[in-house]
C-alpha positions in Angstrom: -17.6 147.4 -36.4 -19.4 145.6 -39.2 -21.3 142.5 -38.1 -22.2 139.8 -40.7 -25.8 138.7 -40.4 -26.3 135.4 -42.1 -29.5 134.5 -43.9 -30.4 130.9 -43.1 -33.2 130.7 -45.6 -30.7 130.5 -48.4 -30.0 126.9 -47.2 -33.5 125.9 -48.3 -33.1 126.4 -52.1 -35.2 124.0 -54.1 -33.5 120.8 -55.3 -34.3 118.8 -58.5 -35.2 121.6 -60.9 -34.4 120.8 -64.5 -32.7 124.0 -65.6 -30.8 122.6 -68.7 -33.1 119.9 -70.2 -31.4 117.5 -72.6 -27.8 118.5 -71.8 -26.8 115.6 -69.6 -25.4 112.6 -71.6 -24.6 109.1 -70.6 -20.9 108.2 -70.3 -19.2 105.8 -72.6 -18.5 102.3 -71.5 -16.9 100.9 -74.6 -13.2 100.1 -74.8 -10.8 103.0 -74.5 -8.8 104.1 -77.5 -5.3 102.7 -77.6 -3.8 106.2 -77.6 -4.7 109.8 -76.5 -2.9 113.0 -76.2 -4.1 113.6 -72.6 -5.8 111.3 -70.1 -7.6 112.8 -67.1 -7.9 110.4 -64.2 -11.1 111.4 -62.4 -14.0 113.5 -63.7 -14.5 116.0 -60.9 -14.7 119.7 -61.0 -10.9 120.1 -61.5 -11.1 117.8 -64.5 -13.9 120.0 -65.9 -11.7 123.1 -65.8 -8.7 121.1 -67.2 -10.7 119.6 -70.1 -12.3 123.0 -70.9 -8.9 124.6 -71.0 -7.5 122.0 -73.4 -10.5 122.3 -75.6 -9.9 126.1 -76.0 -6.3 125.4 -76.7 -7.3 123.1 -79.5 -6.3 119.8 -77.8 -9.4 117.6 -78.3 -7.7 114.2 -78.2 -8.4 113.7 -74.5 -9.8 110.8 -72.5 -11.6 111.3 -69.1 -12.0 108.1 -67.0 -14.3 108.5 -64.0 -15.7 105.9 -61.6 -19.1 107.8 -61.3 -19.4 108.3 -65.1 -20.5 111.9 -64.7 -18.5 115.1 -64.5 -18.8 116.2 -60.9 -20.7 113.0 -60.1 -19.1 112.2 -56.8 -19.6 115.8 -55.6 -23.3 115.9 -56.4 -23.9 112.4 -55.0 -22.3 113.4 -51.7 -24.2 116.7 -51.7 -27.5 114.9 -52.1 -26.6 112.3 -49.4 -26.1 115.3 -47.0 -29.2 117.0 -48.2 -27.1 120.0 -49.3 -29.0 122.7 -51.2 -26.4 125.4 -51.7 -22.8 125.7 -52.8 -20.3 127.0 -50.3 -18.2 128.8 -52.9 -19.7 132.1 -54.1 -20.7 133.0 -57.7 -17.2 134.2 -58.6 -15.6 130.9 -57.6 -16.7 128.4 -60.2 -15.2 125.9 -62.7 -14.1 127.4 -65.9 -11.3 128.4 -68.1 -9.0 131.3 -67.2 -8.7 133.9 -70.0 -11.7 132.9 -72.0 -15.1 134.5 -71.7 -17.3 131.4 -71.5 -20.7 131.8 -70.0 -19.9 132.1 -66.3 -21.9 131.0 -63.3 -23.4 134.4 -62.5 -24.4 134.8 -66.2 -26.0 131.4 -66.1 -28.0 132.2 -63.0 -29.3 135.4 -64.6 -30.3 133.5 -67.8 -32.5 131.3 -65.6 -33.9 134.2 -63.5 -37.5 133.0 -63.9 -36.7 129.7 -62.2 -35.1 131.3 -59.1 -36.8 132.0 -55.8 -36.9 135.6 -54.5 -34.1 134.6 -52.0 -31.9 133.2 -54.8 -32.5 136.4 -56.8 -31.4 138.5 -53.9 -28.1 136.4 -53.8 -27.6 137.1 -57.5 -28.0 140.8 -56.9 -25.5 140.7 -54.0 -23.0 138.9 -56.3 -23.5 141.6 -59.0 -22.7 144.2 -56.4 -19.5 142.5 -55.4 -20.8 141.0 -52.1 -20.5 137.5 -50.8 -23.4 135.4 -52.2 -24.6 131.8 -51.9 -25.2 129.7 -55.0 -28.1 127.2 -55.2 -26.8 123.7 -55.9 -29.5 123.3 -58.6 -28.0 126.3 -60.5 -24.5 125.0 -60.1 -25.3 121.5 -61.2 -27.1 122.8 -64.3 -24.1 125.0 -65.0 -21.7 122.1 -64.8 -23.9 120.1 -67.3 -24.0 123.2 -69.5 -20.1 123.5 -69.6 -19.8 119.8 -70.3 -22.2 120.1 -73.3 -20.6 123.3 -74.7 -17.2 121.8 -74.7 -18.3 118.4 -76.0 -16.9 116.5 -73.0 -19.5 113.8 -72.9 -18.0 112.2 -75.9 -14.6 112.1 -74.1 -15.9 110.6 -70.8 -15.7 106.9 -70.0 -17.1 105.3 -66.9 -14.6 102.9 -65.4 -11.9 102.4 -62.7 -8.3 103.4 -63.2 -6.1 100.6 -61.9 -2.6 101.8 -62.5 -0.6 104.7 -64.0 2.7 103.7 -65.4 4.9 106.6 -66.5 7.8 106.2 -69.0 10.3 108.6 -70.5 8.1 109.6 -73.5 4.6 108.3 -72.7 2.4 107.1 -69.9 0.3 104.0 -69.8 -3.0 104.1 -67.9 -4.5 100.7 -67.0 -8.3 100.7 -66.5 -11.2 98.3 -66.3 -12.0 99.4 -69.9 -8.5 98.5 -71.2 -5.2 100.4 -71.5 -4.6 103.8 -73.0 -1.2 105.3 -73.8 -1.0 109.0 -73.4 1.6 111.8 -73.9 0.4 113.4 -70.6 -1.8 112.3 -67.7 -3.4 114.6 -65.1 -4.6 113.1 -61.8 -7.9 114.8 -60.9 -8.7 112.4 -58.1 -9.8 114.9 -55.4 -10.1 113.8 -51.8 -11.3 110.7 -50.0 -13.1 110.7 -46.7 -11.0 110.3 -43.6 -11.8 107.1 -41.9 -11.8 105.7 -38.4 -8.9 103.3 -37.7 -10.5 99.9 -37.7 -13.9 98.4 -38.4 -17.1 100.2 -37.6 -19.6 98.8 -35.1 -23.3 98.4 -36.1 -25.2 101.6 -36.6 -22.0 103.6 -37.1 -21.7 105.2 -40.5 -19.7 107.8 -42.5 -21.1 111.1 -43.6 -21.3 110.1 -47.3 -23.4 107.0 -46.7 -27.2 107.4 -46.8 -28.8 106.5 -43.4 -32.2 107.3 -41.8 -32.2 110.6 -40.0 -34.9 110.0 -37.4 -34.3 109.3 -33.7 -31.2 110.3 -31.8 -28.1 110.9 -33.8 -24.5 111.2 -32.6 -22.4 113.3 -35.0 -18.7 113.4 -34.8 -16.9 116.2 -36.7 -16.8 120.0 -36.7 -17.0 120.7 -40.4 -19.6 121.5 -42.9 -20.5 117.8 -43.6 -21.1 117.3 -39.9 -23.3 120.5 -39.8 -25.4 119.1 -42.7 -26.0 115.8 -40.8 -26.9 117.7 -37.6 -29.3 120.0 -39.5 -30.9 117.1 -41.4 -31.4 115.1 -38.2 -33.0 118.0 -36.4 -35.3 118.7 -39.4 -36.4 115.0 -39.2 -37.6 115.7 -35.6 -34.6 114.0 -34.0 -32.3 114.8 -31.1 -28.6 115.3 -31.8 -25.4 115.0 -29.9 -22.6 116.9 -31.7 -19.0 116.0 -30.7 -16.4 118.7 -31.5 -12.7 118.3 -30.8 -12.3 122.1 -30.8 -13.5 124.2 -27.9 -16.0 126.0 -30.1 -17.6 125.9 -33.5 -15.7 127.7 -36.3 -17.8 129.7 -38.7 -16.4 131.2 -41.9 -17.6 131.8 -45.5 -15.1 129.5 -47.3 -13.5 126.4 -46.0 -10.1 128.1 -46.0 -9.0 131.6 -45.2 -10.2 133.9 -48.1 -6.7 135.4 -48.4 -5.4 132.2 -49.9 -7.8 132.6 -52.9 -5.8 135.7 -54.0 -2.4 136.0 -55.5 -0.9 137.4 -52.3 -2.1 134.4 -50.4 -0.6 131.9 -52.8 2.6 134.0 -52.6 2.9 133.0 -48.9 3.8 129.5 -50.1 6.2 130.5 -52.9 9.8 130.3 -51.8 8.8 129.4 -48.3 10.3 126.5 -46.3 8.6 123.2 -46.2 8.2 123.5 -42.4 6.5 126.9 -42.8 4.1 125.5 -45.4 3.2 122.6 -43.1 2.5 125.1 -40.3 0.3 127.2 -42.6 -1.6 124.1 -43.6 -2.1 123.2 -40.0 -3.4 126.6 -39.1 -5.6 127.3 -42.1 -7.0 124.0 -43.3 -9.3 123.5 -40.3 -12.9 122.3 -40.1 -15.5 125.1 -40.4 -19.2 125.7 -41.0 -20.9 128.3 -43.2 -22.3 131.3 -41.3 -25.8 130.5 -42.6 -26.0 127.4 -40.3 -25.3 129.4 -37.1 -28.9 130.7 -36.3 -30.5 127.3 -36.6 -27.8 125.5 -34.7 -27.8 128.0 -31.9 -31.6 127.9 -31.7 -31.7 124.1 -31.5 -29.1 124.1 -28.8 -31.1 126.7 -26.8 -34.2 124.5 -27.1 -32.3 121.4 -25.9 -32.7 119.4 -29.1 -29.0 119.8 -29.9 -26.4 118.9 -27.3 -22.9 120.1 -28.2 -19.9 118.4 -26.6 -17.0 120.8 -27.1 -13.3 120.3 -26.7 -13.4 116.5 -26.3 -11.9 113.6 -28.3 -13.6 110.3 -29.1 -12.0 107.5 -27.2 -14.0 104.6 -28.8 -17.1 103.5 -30.8 -19.8 101.0 -30.0 -23.0 100.0 -31.6 -25.0 103.2 -32.0 -22.8 105.0 -29.5 -19.6 106.9 -28.8 -17.3 106.9 -25.8 -15.7 110.3 -25.1 -12.2 110.8 -23.7 -13.7 112.4 -20.6 -15.6 109.2 -19.7 -19.0 110.3 -21.1 -21.0 107.6 -23.0 -23.3 108.9 -25.7 -26.0 106.6 -27.1 -28.2 107.0 -30.2 -30.0 105.3 -33.0 -27.1 106.0 -35.3 -23.6 107.5 -35.2 -22.3 109.5 -38.2 -18.6 110.1 -38.5 -17.7 113.3 -40.4 -14.0 113.2 -39.9 -13.0 115.3 -42.9 -11.2 114.4 -46.0 -7.7 113.5 -47.1 -6.1 114.4 -50.5 -5.7 111.7 -53.1 -2.0 112.2 -53.9 -1.4 109.3 -56.4 -0.7 106.5 -54.0 -2.0 103.2 -55.2 -2.0 104.4 -58.8 1.6 105.6 -59.3 4.8 103.7 -58.1 5.9 104.9 -54.7 9.2 106.1 -56.0 7.3 108.5 -58.3 5.0 109.9 -55.6 7.8 110.3 -53.1 5.6 111.1 -50.1 6.9 113.6 -47.6 4.6 114.3 -44.6 1.8 112.9 -46.7 2.4 115.1 -49.7 3.7 114.3 -53.2 6.9 115.6 -54.7 5.6 118.1 -57.3 7.4 120.5 -59.6 6.1 124.0 -58.6 6.0 125.4 -62.1 4.1 122.5 -63.7 2.5 120.5 -60.9 4.1 117.4 -62.4 5.7 114.7 -60.3 9.4 115.4 -60.4 10.1 111.8 -61.0 7.5 111.6 -63.8 7.3 114.9 -65.7 4.4 113.7 -67.9 2.1 113.0 -64.9 0.5 116.0 -63.2 -1.6 116.5 -60.1 -4.6 118.9 -59.7 -6.7 119.8 -56.7 -5.9 119.0 -53.1 -2.7 117.1 -54.0 -1.1 120.4 -55.0 -1.8 122.2 -51.6 1.9 122.2 -50.7 2.6 124.2 -53.9 -0.4 126.5 -54.2 -1.6 126.7 -50.6 -4.8 125.3 -49.1 -7.0 126.9 -51.7 -5.6 124.4 -54.3 -8.4 122.0 -53.3 -11.1 124.6 -54.1 -12.8 125.5 -57.4 -10.9 128.8 -57.6 -7.6 127.1 -56.9 -8.3 124.7 -59.7 -8.0 127.5 -62.2 -4.5 128.4 -61.0 -3.4 124.8 -61.1 -4.9 124.2 -64.5 -3.0 127.2 -66.0 0.3 125.7 -64.8 -0.5 122.1 -66.0 -1.9 123.3 -69.3 1.2 125.3 -70.0 3.4 122.2 -69.6 1.1 120.0 -71.7 0.9 122.5 -74.5 4.7 122.8 -74.6 4.9 119.0 -74.9 2.3 119.0 -77.7 4.2 121.7 -79.6 7.5 119.8 -79.1 5.9 116.6 -80.3 4.2 118.1 -83.3 0.9 116.4 -82.4 -2.1 117.5 -84.4 -4.4 119.7 -82.4 -8.1 119.5 -83.2 -11.3 119.9 -81.3 -13.1 116.7 -80.4 
């Protein structure tokens, strides 16, 4: 039997290295153009792949509207709040354009070999040999900025809030804080929002993506990677931690979904399958998990008594700096951090309800184009497409599959409309 032995030192990659000086540009804040061929709502990693694909296809008349004003901005802000130093996805899962030989993430790391630590170089060699590897967040961040610069996307990025998306028969109006823009096609790249506690939070109770002091005693609720980061940061600050898990045990795995769903045969399990079977697969395979690399440190802290893990128990209530468990236990601390997972942004609040057509929390999407069936010019990328592509739709690798379907539909509309296709 082969036993995977994690290397926890990879979690300590440096943060803040400037690997691509001068490539990060400020977003635009001027009024949006009145018209565009394509509008991307949200500037996350899915939008990066979508915009790059359109660029290669010659569609340069795009507008990206993002609240953070930076491609991947929310992802990197959340990562820094958690003290995250590495990417969970390996080198071969990265944003990019299917079918084009752009500089890929592994190539980029090798180009910056002199800036890598010996541990990071070992991970590169493992990736070259086809083994699982861990990517430094610094390298990934610099790579994203590089892709943005190469494809000229900074000139197409506006910082603002999207207020409403109004689809019509032949065009879509996107209302924003920077004005309205009318597009032939719109792609929602809105990612996921944090899952929240039902009701207001007491004092000294926070969510995982809110910066809070890590010293003292911390109560962490949540069995996923975000919770593990908060636990690790609190222990590193010399604190004591209560970790509350609904499951009977921690669940360690390389990726946040079963690796089979990254491959074609995994996605095929969703194709032609009943809605009920898809729901069951989502329930089974979209579960909270932690990277293997965390296991040695967490187990050592528990053995030392600095980490107290409360397994198989629900939270019955919250109070200032504390948690009441369903078994009657009361946990007190200097702060409580809720890491309750995320929920997909499926278009609610932006699109009319009769367009989204929610069913069990999921939108009604065409499986070939990822367009809303009631609005064929509006598409969804990322987690919103999980009931079409499977749980890997929310991941970087799943973005590529989704982008290929959306791009095919958009390019067909461009050809039918005779729109001029030029690079920005």
